Coordinates of C-alpha atoms and ligand atoms in Angstrom, one line a residue:
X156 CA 60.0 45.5 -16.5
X157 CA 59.6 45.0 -12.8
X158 CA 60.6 41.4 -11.8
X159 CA 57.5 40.3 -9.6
X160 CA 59.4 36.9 -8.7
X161 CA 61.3 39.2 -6.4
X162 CA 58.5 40.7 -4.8
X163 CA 56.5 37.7 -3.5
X164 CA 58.8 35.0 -2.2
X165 CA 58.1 31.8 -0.3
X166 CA 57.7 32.5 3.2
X167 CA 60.7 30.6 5.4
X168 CA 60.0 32.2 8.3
X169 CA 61.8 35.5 7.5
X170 CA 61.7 38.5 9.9
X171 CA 58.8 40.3 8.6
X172 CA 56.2 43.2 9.6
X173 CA 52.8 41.1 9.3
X174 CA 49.9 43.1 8.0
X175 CA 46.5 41.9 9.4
X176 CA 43.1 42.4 7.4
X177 CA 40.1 43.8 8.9
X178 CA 36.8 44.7 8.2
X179 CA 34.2 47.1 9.6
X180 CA 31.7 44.5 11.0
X181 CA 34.9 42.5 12.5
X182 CA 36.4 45.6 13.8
X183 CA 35.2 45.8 17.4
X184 CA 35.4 42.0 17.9
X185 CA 39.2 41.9 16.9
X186 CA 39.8 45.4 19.3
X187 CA 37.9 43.4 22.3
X188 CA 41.4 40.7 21.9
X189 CA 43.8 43.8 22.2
X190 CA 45.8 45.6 25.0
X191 CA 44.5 49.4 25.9
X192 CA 47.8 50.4 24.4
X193 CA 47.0 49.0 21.2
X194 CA 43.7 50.8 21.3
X195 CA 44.7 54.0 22.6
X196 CA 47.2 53.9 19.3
X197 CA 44.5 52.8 17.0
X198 CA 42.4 55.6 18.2
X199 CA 44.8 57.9 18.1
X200 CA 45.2 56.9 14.4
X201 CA 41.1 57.4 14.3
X202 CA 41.3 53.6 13.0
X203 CA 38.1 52.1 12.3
X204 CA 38.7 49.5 9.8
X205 CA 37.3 51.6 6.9
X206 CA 38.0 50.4 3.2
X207 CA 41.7 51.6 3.0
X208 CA 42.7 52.7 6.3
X209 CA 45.5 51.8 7.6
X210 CA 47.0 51.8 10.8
X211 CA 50.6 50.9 12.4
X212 CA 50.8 49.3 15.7
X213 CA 53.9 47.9 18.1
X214 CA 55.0 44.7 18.6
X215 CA 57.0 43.6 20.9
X216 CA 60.6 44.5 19.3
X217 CA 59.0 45.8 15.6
X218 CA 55.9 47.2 14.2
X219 CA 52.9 45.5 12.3
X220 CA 50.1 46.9 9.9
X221 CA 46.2 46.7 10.3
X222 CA 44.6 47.6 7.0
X223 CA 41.1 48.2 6.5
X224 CA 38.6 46.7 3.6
X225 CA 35.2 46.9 2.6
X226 CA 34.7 42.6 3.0
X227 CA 37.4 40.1 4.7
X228 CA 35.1 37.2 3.0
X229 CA 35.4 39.0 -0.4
X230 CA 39.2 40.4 -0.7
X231 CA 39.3 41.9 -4.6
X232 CA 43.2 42.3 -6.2
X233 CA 42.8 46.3 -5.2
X234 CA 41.4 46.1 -1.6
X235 CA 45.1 46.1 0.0
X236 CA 46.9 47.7 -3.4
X237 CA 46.9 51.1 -1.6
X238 CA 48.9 49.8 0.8
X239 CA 52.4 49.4 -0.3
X240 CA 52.7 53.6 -1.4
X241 CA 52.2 53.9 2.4
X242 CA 54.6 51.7 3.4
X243 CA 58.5 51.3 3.8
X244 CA 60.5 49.2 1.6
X245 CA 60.5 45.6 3.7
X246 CA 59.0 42.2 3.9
X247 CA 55.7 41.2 4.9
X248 CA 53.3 38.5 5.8
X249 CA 49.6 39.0 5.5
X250 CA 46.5 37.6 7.6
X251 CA 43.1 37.6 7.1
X252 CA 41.2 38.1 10.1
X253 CA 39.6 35.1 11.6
X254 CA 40.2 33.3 8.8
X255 CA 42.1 29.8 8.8
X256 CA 42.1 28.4 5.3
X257 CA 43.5 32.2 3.7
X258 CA 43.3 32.6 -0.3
X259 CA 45.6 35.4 -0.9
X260 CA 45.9 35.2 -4.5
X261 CA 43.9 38.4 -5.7
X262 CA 45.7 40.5 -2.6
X263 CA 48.9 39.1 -4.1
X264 CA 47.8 40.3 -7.6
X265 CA 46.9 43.7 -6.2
X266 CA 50.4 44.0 -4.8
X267 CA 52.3 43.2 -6.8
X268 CA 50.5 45.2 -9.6
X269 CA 50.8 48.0 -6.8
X270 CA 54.9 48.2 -8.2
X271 CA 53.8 48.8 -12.0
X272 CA 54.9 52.1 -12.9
X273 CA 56.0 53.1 -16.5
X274 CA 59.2 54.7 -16.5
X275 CA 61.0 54.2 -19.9
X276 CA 60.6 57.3 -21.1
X277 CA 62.0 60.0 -17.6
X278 CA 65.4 60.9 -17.8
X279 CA 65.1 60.8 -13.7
X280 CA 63.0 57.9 -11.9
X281 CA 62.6 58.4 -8.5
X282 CA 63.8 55.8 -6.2
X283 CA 61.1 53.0 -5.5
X284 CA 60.3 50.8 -2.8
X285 CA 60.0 47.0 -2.6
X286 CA 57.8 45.7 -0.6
X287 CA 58.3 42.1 -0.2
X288 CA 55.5 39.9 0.4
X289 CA 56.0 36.4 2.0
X290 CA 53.7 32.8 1.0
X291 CA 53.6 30.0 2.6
X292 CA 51.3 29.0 -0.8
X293 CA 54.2 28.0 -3.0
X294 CA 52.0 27.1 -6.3
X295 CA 50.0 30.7 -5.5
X296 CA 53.2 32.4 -5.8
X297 CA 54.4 31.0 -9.7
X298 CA 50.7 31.5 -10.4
X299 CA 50.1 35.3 -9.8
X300 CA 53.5 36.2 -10.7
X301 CA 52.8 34.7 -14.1
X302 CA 49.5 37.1 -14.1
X303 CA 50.9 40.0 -13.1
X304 CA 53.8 39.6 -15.8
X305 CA 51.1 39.2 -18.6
X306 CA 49.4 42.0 -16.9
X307 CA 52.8 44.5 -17.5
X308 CA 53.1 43.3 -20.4
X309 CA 49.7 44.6 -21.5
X310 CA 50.6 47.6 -19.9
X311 CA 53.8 48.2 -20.7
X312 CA 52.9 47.8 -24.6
X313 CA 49.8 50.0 -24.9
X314 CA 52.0 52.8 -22.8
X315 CA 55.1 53.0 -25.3
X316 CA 55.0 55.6 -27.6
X317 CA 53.3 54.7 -31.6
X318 CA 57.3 55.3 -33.0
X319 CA 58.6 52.7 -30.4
X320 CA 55.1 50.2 -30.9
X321 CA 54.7 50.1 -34.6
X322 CA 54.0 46.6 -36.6
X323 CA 57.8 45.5 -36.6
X324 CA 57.5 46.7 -32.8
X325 CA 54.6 44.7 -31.8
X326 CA 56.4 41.4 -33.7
X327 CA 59.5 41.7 -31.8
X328 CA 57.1 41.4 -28.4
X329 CA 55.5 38.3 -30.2
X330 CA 58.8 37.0 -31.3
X331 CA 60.3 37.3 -27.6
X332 CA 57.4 35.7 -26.3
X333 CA 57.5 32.7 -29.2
X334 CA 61.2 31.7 -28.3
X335 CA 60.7 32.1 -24.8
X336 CA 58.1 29.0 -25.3
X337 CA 59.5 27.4 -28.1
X338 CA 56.4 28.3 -30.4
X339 CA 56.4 28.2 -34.0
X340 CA 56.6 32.0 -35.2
X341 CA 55.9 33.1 -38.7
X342 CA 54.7 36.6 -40.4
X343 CA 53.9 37.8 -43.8
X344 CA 55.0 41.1 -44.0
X345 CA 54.3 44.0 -46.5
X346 CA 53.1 43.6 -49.9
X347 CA 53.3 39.9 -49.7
X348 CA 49.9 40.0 -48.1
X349 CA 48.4 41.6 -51.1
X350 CA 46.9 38.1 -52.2
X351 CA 46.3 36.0 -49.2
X352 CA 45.3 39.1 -46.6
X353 CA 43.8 41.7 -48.8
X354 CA 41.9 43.4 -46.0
X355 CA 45.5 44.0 -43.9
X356 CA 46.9 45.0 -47.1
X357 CA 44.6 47.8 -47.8
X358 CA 44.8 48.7 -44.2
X359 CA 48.3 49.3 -44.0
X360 CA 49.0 50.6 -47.9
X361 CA 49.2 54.2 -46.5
X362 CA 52.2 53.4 -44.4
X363 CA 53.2 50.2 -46.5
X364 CA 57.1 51.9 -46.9
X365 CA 57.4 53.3 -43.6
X366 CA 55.6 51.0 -40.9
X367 CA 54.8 47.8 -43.1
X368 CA 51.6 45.6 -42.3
X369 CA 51.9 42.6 -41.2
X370 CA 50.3 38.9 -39.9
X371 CA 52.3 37.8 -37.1
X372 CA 51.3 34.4 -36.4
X373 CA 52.2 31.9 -33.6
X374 CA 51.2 28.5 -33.1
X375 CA 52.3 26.1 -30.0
X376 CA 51.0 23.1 -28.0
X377 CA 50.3 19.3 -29.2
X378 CA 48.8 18.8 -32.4
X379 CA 46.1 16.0 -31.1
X380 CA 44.6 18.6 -28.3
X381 CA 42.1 20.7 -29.1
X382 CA 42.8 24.0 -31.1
X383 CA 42.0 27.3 -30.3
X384 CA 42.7 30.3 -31.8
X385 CA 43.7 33.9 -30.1
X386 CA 43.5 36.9 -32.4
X387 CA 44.2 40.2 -31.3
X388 CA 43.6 43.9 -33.1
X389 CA 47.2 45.7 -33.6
X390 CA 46.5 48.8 -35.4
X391 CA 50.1 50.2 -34.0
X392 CA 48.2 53.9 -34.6
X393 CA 44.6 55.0 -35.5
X394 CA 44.5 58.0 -37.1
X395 CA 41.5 57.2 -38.7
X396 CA 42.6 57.0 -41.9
X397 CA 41.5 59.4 -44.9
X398 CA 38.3 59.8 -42.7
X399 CA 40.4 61.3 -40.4
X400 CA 39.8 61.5 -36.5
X401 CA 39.7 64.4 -34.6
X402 CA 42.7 65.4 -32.4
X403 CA 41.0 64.4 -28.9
X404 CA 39.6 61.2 -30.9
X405 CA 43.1 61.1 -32.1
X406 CA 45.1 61.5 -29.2
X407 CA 44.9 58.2 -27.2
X408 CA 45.0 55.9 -30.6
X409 CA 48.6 54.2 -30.0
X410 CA 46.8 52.0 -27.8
X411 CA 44.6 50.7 -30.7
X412 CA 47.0 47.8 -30.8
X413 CA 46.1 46.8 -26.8
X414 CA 44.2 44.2 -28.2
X415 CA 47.4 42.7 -29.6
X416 CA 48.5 43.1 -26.9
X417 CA 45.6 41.2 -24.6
X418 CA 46.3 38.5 -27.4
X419 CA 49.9 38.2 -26.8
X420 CA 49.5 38.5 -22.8
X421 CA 46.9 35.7 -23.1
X422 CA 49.3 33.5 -25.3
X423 CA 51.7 33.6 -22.6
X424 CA 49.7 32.6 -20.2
X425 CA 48.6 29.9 -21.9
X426 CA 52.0 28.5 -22.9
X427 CA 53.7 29.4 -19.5
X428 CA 50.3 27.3 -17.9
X429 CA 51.0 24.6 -20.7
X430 CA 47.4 24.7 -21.2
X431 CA 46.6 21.1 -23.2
X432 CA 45.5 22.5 -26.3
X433 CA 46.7 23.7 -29.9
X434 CA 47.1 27.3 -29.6
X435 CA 47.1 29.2 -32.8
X436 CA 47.2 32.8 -31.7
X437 CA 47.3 35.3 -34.5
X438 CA 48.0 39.6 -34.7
X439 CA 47.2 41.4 -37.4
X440 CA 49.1 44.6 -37.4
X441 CA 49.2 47.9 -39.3
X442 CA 49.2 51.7 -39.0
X443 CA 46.2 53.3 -39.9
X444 CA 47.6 56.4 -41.6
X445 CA 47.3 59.1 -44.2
X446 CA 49.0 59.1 -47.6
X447 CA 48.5 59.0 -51.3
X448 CA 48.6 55.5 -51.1
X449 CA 46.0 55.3 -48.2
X450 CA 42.9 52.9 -48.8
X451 CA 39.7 55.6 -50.0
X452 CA 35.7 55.6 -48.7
X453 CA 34.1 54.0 -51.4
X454 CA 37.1 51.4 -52.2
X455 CA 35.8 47.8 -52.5
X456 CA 38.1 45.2 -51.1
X457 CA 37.9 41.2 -51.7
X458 CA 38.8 39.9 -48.7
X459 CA 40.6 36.6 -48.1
X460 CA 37.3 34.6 -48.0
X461 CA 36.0 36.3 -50.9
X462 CA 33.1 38.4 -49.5
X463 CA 33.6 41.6 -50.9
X464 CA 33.6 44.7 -48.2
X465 CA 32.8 48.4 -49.6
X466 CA 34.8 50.5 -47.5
X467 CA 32.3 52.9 -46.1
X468 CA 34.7 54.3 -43.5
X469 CA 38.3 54.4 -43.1
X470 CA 38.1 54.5 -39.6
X471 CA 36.3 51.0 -39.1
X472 CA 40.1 49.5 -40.3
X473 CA 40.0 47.4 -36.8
X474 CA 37.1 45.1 -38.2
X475 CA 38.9 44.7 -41.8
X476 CA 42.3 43.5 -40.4
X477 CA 40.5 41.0 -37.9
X478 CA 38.4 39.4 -40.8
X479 CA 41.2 38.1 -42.8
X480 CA 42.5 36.9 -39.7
X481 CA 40.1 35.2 -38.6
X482 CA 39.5 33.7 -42.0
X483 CA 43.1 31.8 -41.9
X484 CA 42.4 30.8 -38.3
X485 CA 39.3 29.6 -39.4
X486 CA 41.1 27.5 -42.3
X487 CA 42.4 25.3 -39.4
X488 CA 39.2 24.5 -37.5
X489 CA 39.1 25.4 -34.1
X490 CA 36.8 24.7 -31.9
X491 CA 37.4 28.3 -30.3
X492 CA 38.4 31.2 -31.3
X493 CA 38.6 34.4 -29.4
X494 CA 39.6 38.2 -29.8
X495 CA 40.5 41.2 -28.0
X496 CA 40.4 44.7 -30.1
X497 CA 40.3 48.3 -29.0
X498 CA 37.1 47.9 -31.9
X499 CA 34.6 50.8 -30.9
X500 CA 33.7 54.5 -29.5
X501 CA 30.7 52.6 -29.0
X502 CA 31.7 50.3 -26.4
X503 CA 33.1 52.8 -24.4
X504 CA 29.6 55.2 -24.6
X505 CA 27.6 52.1 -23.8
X506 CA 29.6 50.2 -21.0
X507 CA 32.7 52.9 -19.9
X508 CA 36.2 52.5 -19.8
X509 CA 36.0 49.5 -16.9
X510 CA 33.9 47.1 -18.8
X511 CA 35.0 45.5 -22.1
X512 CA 31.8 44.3 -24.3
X513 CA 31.8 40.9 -24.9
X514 CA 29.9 39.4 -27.7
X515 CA 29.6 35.6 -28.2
X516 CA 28.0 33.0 -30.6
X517 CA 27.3 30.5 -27.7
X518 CA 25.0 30.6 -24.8
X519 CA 27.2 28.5 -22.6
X520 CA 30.9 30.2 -23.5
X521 CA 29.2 33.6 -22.7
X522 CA 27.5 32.3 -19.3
X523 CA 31.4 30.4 -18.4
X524 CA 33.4 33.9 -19.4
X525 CA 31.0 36.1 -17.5
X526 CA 31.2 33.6 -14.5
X527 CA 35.0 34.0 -15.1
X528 CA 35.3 37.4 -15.4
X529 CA 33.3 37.8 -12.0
X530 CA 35.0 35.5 -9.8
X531 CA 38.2 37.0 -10.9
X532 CA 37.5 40.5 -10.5
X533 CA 37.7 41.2 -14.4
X534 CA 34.1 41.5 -15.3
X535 CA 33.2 42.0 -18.7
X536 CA 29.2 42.8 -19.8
X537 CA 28.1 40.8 -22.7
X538 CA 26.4 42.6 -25.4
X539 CA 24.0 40.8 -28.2
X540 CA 25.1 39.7 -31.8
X541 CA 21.7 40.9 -32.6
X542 CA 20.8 39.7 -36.4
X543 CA 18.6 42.2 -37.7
X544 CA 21.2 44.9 -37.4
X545 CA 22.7 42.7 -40.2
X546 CA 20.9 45.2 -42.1
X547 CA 22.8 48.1 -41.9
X548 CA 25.9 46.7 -43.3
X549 CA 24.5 46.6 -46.3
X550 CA 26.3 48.3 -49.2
X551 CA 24.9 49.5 -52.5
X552 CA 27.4 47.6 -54.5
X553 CA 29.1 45.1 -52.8
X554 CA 28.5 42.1 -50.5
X555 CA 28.7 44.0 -47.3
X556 CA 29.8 47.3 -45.9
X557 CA 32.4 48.2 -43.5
X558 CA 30.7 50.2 -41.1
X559 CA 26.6 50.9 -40.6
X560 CA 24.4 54.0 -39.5
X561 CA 24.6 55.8 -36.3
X562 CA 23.1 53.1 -34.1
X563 CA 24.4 50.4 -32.1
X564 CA 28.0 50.7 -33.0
X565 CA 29.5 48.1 -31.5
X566 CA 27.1 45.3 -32.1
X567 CA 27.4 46.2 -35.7
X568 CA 30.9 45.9 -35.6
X569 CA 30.4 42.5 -33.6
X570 CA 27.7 41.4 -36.3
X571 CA 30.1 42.5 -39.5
X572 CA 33.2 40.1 -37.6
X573 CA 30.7 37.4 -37.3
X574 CA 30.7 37.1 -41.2
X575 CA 34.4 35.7 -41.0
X576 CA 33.6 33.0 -38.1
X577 CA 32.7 29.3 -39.9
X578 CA 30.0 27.8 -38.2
X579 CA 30.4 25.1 -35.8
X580 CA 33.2 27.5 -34.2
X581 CA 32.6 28.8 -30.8
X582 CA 33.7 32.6 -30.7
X583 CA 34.0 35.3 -27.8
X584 CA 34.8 38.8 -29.4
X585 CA 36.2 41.3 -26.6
X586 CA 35.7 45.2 -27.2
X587 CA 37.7 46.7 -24.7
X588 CA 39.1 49.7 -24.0
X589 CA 42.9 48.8 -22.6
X590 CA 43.0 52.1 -20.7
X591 CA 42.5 53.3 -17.3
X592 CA 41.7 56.9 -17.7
X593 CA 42.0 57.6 -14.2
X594 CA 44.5 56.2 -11.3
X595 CA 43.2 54.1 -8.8
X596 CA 45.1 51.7 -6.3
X597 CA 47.0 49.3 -8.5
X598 CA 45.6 50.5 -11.7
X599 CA 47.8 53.8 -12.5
X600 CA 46.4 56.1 -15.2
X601 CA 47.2 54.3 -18.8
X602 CA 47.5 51.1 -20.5
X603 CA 45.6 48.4 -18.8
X604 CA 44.4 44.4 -19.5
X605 CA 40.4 43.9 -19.3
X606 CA 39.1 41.0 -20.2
X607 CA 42.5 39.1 -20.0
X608 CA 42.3 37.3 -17.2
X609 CA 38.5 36.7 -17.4
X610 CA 39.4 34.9 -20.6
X611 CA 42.1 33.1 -18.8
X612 CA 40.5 31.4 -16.4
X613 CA 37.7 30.9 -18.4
X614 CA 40.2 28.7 -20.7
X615 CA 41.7 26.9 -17.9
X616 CA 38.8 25.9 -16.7
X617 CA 37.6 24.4 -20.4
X618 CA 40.7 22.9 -21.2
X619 CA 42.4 22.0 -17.8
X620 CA 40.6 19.6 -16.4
X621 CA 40.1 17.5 -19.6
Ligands
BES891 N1 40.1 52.3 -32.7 C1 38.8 52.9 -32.9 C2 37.8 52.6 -31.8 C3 38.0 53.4 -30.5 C4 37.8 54.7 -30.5 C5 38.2 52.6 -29.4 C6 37.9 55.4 -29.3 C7 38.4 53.3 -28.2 C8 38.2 54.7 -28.1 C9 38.2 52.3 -34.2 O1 39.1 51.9 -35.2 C10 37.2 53.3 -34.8 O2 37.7 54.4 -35.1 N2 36.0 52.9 -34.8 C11 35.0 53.8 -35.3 C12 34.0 53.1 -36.2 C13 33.1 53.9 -37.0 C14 33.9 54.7 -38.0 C15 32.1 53.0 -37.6 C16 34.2 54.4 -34.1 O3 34.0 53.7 -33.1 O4 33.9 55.6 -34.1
ZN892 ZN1 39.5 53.5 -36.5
ZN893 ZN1 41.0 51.5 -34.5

């Protein structure tokens, strides 16, 4: 994994190409302040301070940048990402035009995330550059590094291939992460969740042999500050189960554990932060696969609470693992508990593949994460828990059903999770997608965290300040 720490440094006063920031409606007001040779080269370079151009002018024994972007007053993390594939491995030092008191931190995000790339798997990687960026903001620097490492992370674990990301794949991550903080680490494994997790049992019995279920479970922080519980969805692959998928539904489904992967990027975050609460973060993880011993429509499964779920659809696994997860974490009152999970087609027909759905059991949590997710540039659109679709979970012969009609897919996947939430716990429930269909500055094609760092700031600002 790329070391960020390398590529944004305190600044010392090194030698260093500066990069200034301009806008449109500043353009011609900066250009008034420049010599005729600077303009003649700007015009030359038909510079006009468009989003994304970019333009190199001389100093007196060296070069600088001028970069274009849509709003100097509004710099998002992907407004200068497009910079660094256009520039030469060096050091740099970026300026905000006019501006004295400069917040750089979502620039530096965007840079550094500019040097993601996912390589494990090429026999040949072609040489990269470094671009080095320089802060006089020494707190900034520990901060966004620590954001863009949970953001790899994210990354890096949806990309690798299902063989290399499987249950005991995805626990090694958690384990790594758990000694790195000195967390208690635990996970029931296999058959021995038969009595306690019934729901991740029969989820994983089709590849109990070969890719064994498991609850991998974490828990750090003081025991007298308020607990909070993580939970993330790590189906390692979705094939749908004996309701099989189709093979375009089935081709993208090794990122069906990215929501373990949010959860374990989140954990981090918290830990490396040392966020003052008790962090309980929990992944269930299992393949969804095919076998003789694979879980059957019509099954009925008593889950750890005891509600009994008919399994209408193999496919809806996601919502099975989560509830018996959520039931333990619920065992140890929190007073919030949140989850990412790759959980619906739904989500992505209603919202895209930019916006995670976010559901939520509490007017002000939702209005504080949406708040969040916007001044952080990680939106998320919340979605209602809307109680008369209760209805269509309803099974024939059993307490409740694991999947409803053909309407409103995600909310009644929301709506059958709510079920395993006690009252008197605050809950945010992420749908996301954890893909980026489509490259764009700082956000190459692939594995990607939404929602991550909407929750995380949303956290830091609950628990911080306390
Ligand atoms: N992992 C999928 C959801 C998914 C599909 C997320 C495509 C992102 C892209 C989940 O397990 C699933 O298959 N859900 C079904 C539920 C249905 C059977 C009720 C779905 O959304 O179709
Ligand atoms: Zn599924
Ligand atoms: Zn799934």
């Amino acid at each position: 994994m790329t070391d960020y720490s390398k590529l944004l440094i305190a600044d010392q006063g090194q030698k260093a190409h500066s990069i200034l920031l301009l806008d449109q409606a500043h353009f011609q007001e900066w250009l008034l302040t420049q010599p005729q040779k600077i303009r003649d080269l700007l015009d030359a370079q038909s510079f006009k301070a468009g989003p994304f151009e970019i333009a190199i002018i001389n100093d007196e024994d060296s070069w600088s940048v001028v970069y274009g972007m849509s709003d100097i007053n509004n710099p998002s993390p992907w407004c200068l990402a497009g910079a660094t594939a256009k520039l030469p491995s060096a050091h740099y030092r970026i300026s905000i035009y006019g501006q004295e008191n400069q917040d750089l931190k979502n620039t530096a995000l965007g840079w550094l995330l500019s040097h993601y790339s996912f390589d494990s798997y090429r026999s040949k990687t072609p040489p990269k550059a470094q671009h080095i960026l320089l802060s006089t903001d020494v707190a900034m620097i520990d901060e966004i590094v620590k954001q863009a490492t949970a953001i790899a992370l994210v990354r890096d674990m949806v990309n690798t291939p299902p063989i290399d990301m499987g249950p005991n794949n995805i626990e090694k991550q958690c384990a790594k992460i758990a000694k790195k903080h000195k967390a208690e680490f635990s996970v029931i494994r296999g058959d021995a969740l038969e009595t306690g997790y019934p729901l991740i049992h029969a989820v994983g019995m089709a590849a109990m042999r070969e890719h064994a279920p498991r609850l991998i479970e974490m828990e750090w922080g003081d025991k007298n500050h308020p607990r909070i519980a993580i939970i993330g969805k790590g189906i390692s692959f979705d094939t749908g189960g004996l309701d099989i998928k189709s093979a375009a539904g089935m081709r993208l489904m090794k990122k069906d554990m990215g929501g373990a992967a949010h959860a374990l990027a989140l954990a981090d975050l918290i830990m490396a932060s040392r966020l003052p609460v008790r962090l309980h973060m929990l992944i269930p993880s299992a393949e969804n696969s095919v076998s003789a011993h694979a879980l059957r429509p019509g099954d009925v499964v008593k889950s750890r609470k005891g509600m009994r779920v008919e399994i209408h659809n193999t496919d809806a696994e996601g919502r099975l693992v989560l509830a018996d997860a959520f039931t333990k974490a619920a065992e140890l009152e929190p007073e919030l508990m949140i989850n990412f999970a790759t959980l619906t087609g739904a989500a992505r027909v209603a919202l895209g593949p930019d916006l995670p759905a976010f559901f939520c059991n509490d007017d002000d949590m939702a209005q504080a994460m949406r708040k969040a997710g916007q001044d952080h540039y990680d939106p998320v659109w919340q979605l209602p828990l809307w109680h008369e679709y209760n209805d269509m979970l309803t099974s024939d012969i059993a307490d409740i059903s694991n999947a409803g009609g053909s309407f409103a897919g995600a909310i009644t996947a929301a709506l059958f999770l709510q079920n395993f939430v006690e009252d008197g716990i605050k809950w945010g429930h992420f749908d996301t997608f954890a893909w980026a269909p489509t490259a764009r500055p700082g956000r190459p094609k692939g594995g990607e965290a939404l929602g991550l760092r909407a929750a995380y700031h949303f956290l830091t600002q609950q628990y911080a300040a306390r």
